[in-house]
Short mmCIF file of C-alpha atoms in Angstrom, two decimals:
data_model
loop_
_atom_site.label_atom_id
_atom_site.label_comp_id
_atom_site.label_asym_id
_atom_site.label_seq_id
_atom_site.Cartn_x
_atom_site.Cartn_y
_atom_site.Cartn_z
CA UNK Y 12 35.01 67.91 -29.58
CA UNK Y 13 33.56 70.04 -26.86
CA UNK Y 14 30.27 71.58 -27.97
CA UNK Y 15 26.90 70.04 -28.84
CA UNK Y 16 27.27 71.46 -32.36
CA UNK Y 17 30.67 69.74 -32.74
CA UNK Y 18 29.10 66.48 -31.53
CA UNK Y 19 26.26 66.82 -34.02
CA UNK Y 20 28.66 67.61 -36.89
CA UNK Y 21 30.99 64.73 -35.97
CA UNK Y 22 28.05 62.29 -35.81
CA UNK Y 23 26.94 63.39 -39.29
CA UNK Y 24 30.45 63.02 -40.73
CA UNK Y 25 30.83 59.54 -39.22
CA UNK Y 26 27.40 58.38 -40.42
CA UNK Y 27 27.97 59.69 -43.95
CA UNK Y 28 31.49 58.28 -44.24
CA UNK Y 29 30.52 54.82 -42.98
CA UNK Y 30 27.10 54.56 -44.64
CA UNK Y 31 28.28 51.99 -47.20
CA UNK Y 32 30.98 50.32 -45.07
CA UNK Y 33 30.46 46.56 -44.87
CA UNK Y 34 31.95 46.37 -41.36
CA UNK Y 35 29.15 48.65 -40.14
CA UNK Y 36 26.24 47.73 -42.40
CA UNK Y 37 26.25 44.07 -41.32
CA UNK Y 38 25.37 45.25 -37.81
CA UNK Y 39 23.43 48.49 -38.28
CA UNK Y 40 20.91 48.91 -41.07
CA UNK Y 41 21.58 51.99 -43.14
CA UNK Y 42 18.71 54.07 -41.83
CA UNK Y 43 19.92 57.56 -40.96
CA UNK Y 44 18.34 57.42 -37.52
CA UNK Y 45 20.06 54.15 -36.53
CA UNK Y 46 23.44 55.13 -38.00
CA UNK Y 47 23.29 58.50 -36.25
CA UNK Y 48 22.47 56.87 -32.90
CA UNK Y 49 25.22 54.29 -33.38
CA UNK Y 50 27.87 56.90 -34.15
CA UNK Y 51 26.57 59.31 -31.54
CA UNK Y 52 27.06 56.54 -28.99
CA UNK Y 53 30.62 55.79 -30.18
CA UNK Y 54 31.37 59.50 -30.12
CA UNK Y 55 30.09 59.97 -26.56
CA UNK Y 56 32.21 57.01 -25.47
CA UNK Y 57 35.31 58.53 -27.10
CA UNK Y 58 34.56 61.95 -25.57
CA UNK Y 59 34.37 60.39 -22.11
CA UNK Y 60 37.84 58.89 -22.76
CA UNK Y 61 39.18 62.25 -23.97
CA UNK Y 62 39.64 60.92 -27.49
CA UNK Y 63 37.25 62.62 -29.94
CA UNK Y 64 38.57 65.08 -32.52
CA UNK Y 65 37.00 67.12 -35.31
CA UNK Y 66 39.12 68.75 -38.01
CA UNK Y 67 39.21 72.52 -38.30
CA UNK Y 68 37.10 72.39 -41.48
CA UNK Y 69 34.57 70.00 -39.82
CA UNK Y 70 35.05 67.45 -42.65
CA UNK Y 71 36.99 64.84 -40.68
CA UNK Y 72 36.58 63.00 -37.38
CA UNK Y 73 39.06 60.96 -35.40
CA UNK Y 74 38.11 58.82 -32.42
CA UNK Y 75 41.48 57.97 -30.86
CA UNK Y 76 41.95 57.21 -27.19
CA UNK Y 77 44.22 55.43 -24.76
CA UNK Y 78 43.37 51.71 -24.62
CA UNK Y 79 43.65 51.85 -20.84
CA UNK Y 80 41.08 54.67 -20.55
CA UNK Y 81 37.87 53.53 -18.88
CA UNK Y 82 34.54 55.24 -18.76
CA UNK Y 83 31.64 53.89 -16.76
CA UNK Y 84 28.44 55.78 -16.14
CA UNK Y 85 24.77 54.98 -15.86
CA UNK Y 86 24.03 56.86 -19.09
CA UNK Y 87 26.72 54.81 -20.87
CA UNK Y 88 25.13 51.55 -19.70
CA UNK Y 89 21.67 52.64 -20.88
CA UNK Y 90 23.08 53.88 -24.19
CA UNK Y 91 24.73 50.50 -24.79
CA UNK Y 92 21.55 48.62 -23.86
CA UNK Y 93 19.54 50.81 -26.24
CA UNK Y 94 22.09 50.07 -28.99
CA UNK Y 95 21.89 46.32 -28.35
CA UNK Y 96 18.12 46.10 -28.24
CA UNK Y 97 16.82 48.76 -30.62
CA UNK Y 98 19.63 49.66 -33.03
CA UNK Y 99 21.73 46.54 -33.58
CA UNK Y 100 19.45 43.82 -32.27
CA UNK Y 101 20.17 41.05 -29.77
CA UNK Y 102 21.52 38.45 -32.23
CA UNK Y 103 23.90 40.82 -33.98
CA UNK Y 104 24.91 42.33 -30.63
CA UNK Y 105 25.98 38.88 -29.47
CA UNK Y 106 27.98 38.41 -32.68
CA UNK Y 107 29.53 41.84 -32.19
CA UNK Y 108 30.53 41.03 -28.61
CA UNK Y 109 32.13 37.77 -29.80
CA UNK Y 110 34.03 39.65 -32.50
CA UNK Y 111 35.19 42.30 -30.02
CA UNK Y 112 36.40 39.60 -27.64
CA UNK Y 113 38.45 38.05 -30.46
CA UNK Y 114 39.90 41.40 -31.51
CA UNK Y 115 40.83 42.29 -27.92
CA UNK Y 116 42.76 39.04 -27.65
CA UNK Y 117 44.76 39.90 -30.79
CA UNK Y 118 45.12 43.64 -30.17
CA UNK Y 119 48.17 45.02 -28.33
CA UNK Y 120 47.39 45.83 -24.69
CA UNK Y 121 48.58 49.42 -24.52
CA UNK Y 122 48.72 52.38 -26.84
CA UNK Y 123 46.23 54.62 -28.57
CA UNK Y 124 43.26 52.90 -30.18
CA UNK Y 125 41.89 54.40 -33.37
CA UNK Y 126 38.20 53.53 -33.01
CA UNK Y 127 37.09 55.44 -36.10
CA UNK Y 128 38.48 57.73 -38.74
CA UNK Y 129 36.07 59.46 -41.08
CA UNK Y 130 36.84 61.92 -43.84
CA UNK Y 131 34.12 63.17 -46.14
CA UNK Y 132 34.76 62.44 -49.80
CA UNK Y 133 34.69 65.95 -51.20
CA UNK Y 134 37.04 68.53 -52.69
CA UNK Y 135 38.66 69.07 -49.25
CA UNK Y 136 39.43 65.39 -48.53
CA UNK Y 137 43.22 65.60 -49.04
CA UNK Y 138 43.54 68.71 -46.88
CA UNK Y 139 41.36 67.04 -44.24
CA UNK Y 140 43.35 63.78 -44.42
CA UNK Y 141 46.61 65.67 -43.93
CA UNK Y 142 45.21 67.46 -40.88
CA UNK Y 143 43.99 64.15 -39.43
CA UNK Y 144 47.39 62.50 -40.04
CA UNK Y 145 49.25 65.41 -38.43
CA UNK Y 146 46.76 65.38 -35.56
CA UNK Y 147 47.10 61.73 -34.67
CA UNK Y 148 50.88 61.82 -34.99
CA UNK Y 149 50.96 64.84 -32.68
CA UNK Y 150 48.73 63.07 -30.13
CA UNK Y 151 50.92 59.95 -30.30
CA UNK Y 152 54.08 61.98 -29.78
CA UNK Y 153 52.56 64.02 -26.93
CA UNK Y 154 51.31 60.93 -25.09
CA UNK Y 155 54.36 58.86 -26.11
CA UNK Y 156 52.14 55.96 -27.15
CA UNK Y 157 51.88 54.01 -30.41
CA UNK Y 158 48.65 54.13 -32.40
CA UNK Y 159 46.68 51.02 -33.36
CA UNK Y 160 43.85 51.10 -35.88
CA UNK Y 161 41.67 48.28 -37.16
CA UNK Y 162 39.90 47.71 -40.42
CA UNK Y 163 38.70 44.78 -42.48
CA UNK Y 164 38.73 46.84 -45.66
CA UNK Y 165 41.80 45.93 -47.75
CA UNK Y 166 41.80 49.35 -49.44
CA UNK Y 167 42.00 51.04 -46.03
CA UNK Y 168 44.76 48.63 -44.94
CA UNK Y 169 46.83 49.82 -47.91
CA UNK Y 170 46.08 53.44 -46.99
CA UNK Y 171 47.20 52.89 -43.38
CA UNK Y 172 50.38 51.17 -44.55
CA UNK Y 173 51.07 54.06 -46.97
CA UNK Y 174 50.66 56.52 -44.09
CA UNK Y 175 53.24 54.54 -42.12
CA UNK Y 176 51.34 52.09 -39.96
CA UNK Y 177 52.63 48.53 -39.53
CA UNK Y 178 50.24 45.60 -39.77
CA UNK Y 179 50.19 43.52 -36.59
CA UNK Y 180 47.46 41.09 -37.71
CA UNK Y 181 45.18 40.44 -40.68
CA UNK Y 182 41.80 38.78 -40.52
CA UNK Y 183 38.69 38.72 -42.63
CA UNK Y 184 35.53 40.13 -41.05
CA UNK Y 185 33.49 37.04 -40.13
CA UNK Y 186 30.05 38.57 -40.78
CA UNK Y 187 30.58 40.35 -44.09
CA UNK Y 188 30.96 38.88 -47.54
#
C-alpha cells in the first residue's frame, strides 16, 4: 500500500469487514468515523513496518509484518493517544493493553505477525482469498519466516487451520460474550 487512495481503500475494506466482529466491537463502537480512525491507525502502523498489502482487485487487505519490526515516531505516539482517549476510551484502552500483554507472552517471539486480514464478502471473495493466501505464503517464503495470526473467532480458527496454519494456543476473548 503506497498511495493515499490505497490507504483510503484499505481502511474502508478493514472497517467494513470488521464492523460486526466481536473482538473489535467490544473496544470500538461501530460508528463509521471511529472504526475508520481505528483501522487507519492500524494501517499506518503496518505501513511503517513495511507490512500492509491490498489485493489487486482492492477487495482484500493483509496487515502482515515482522514481529521484530519497530516503528516509533511522534505522529505514531499522538495517533495512539488519540485512539486511547477519543476512540477507544481510557478504561477499554487499559483492558486492551492488558490483553495485548497477555497475548505477547503467549505469542512466539519471531516470525511474521498477521495483524489483520480482511476480505469483503461479495462475489469476488474466493478470488480475493486465493490472492491473499498466495500473497502471504510468498512473503513468508521470501523472508523465510513463519506466519502467526490471532483470532478469537472459532469460525476463523477453522478457516486458518483449513488453509494450513497450526494452532499454537487457544483462548477465549476475555471481554466479549
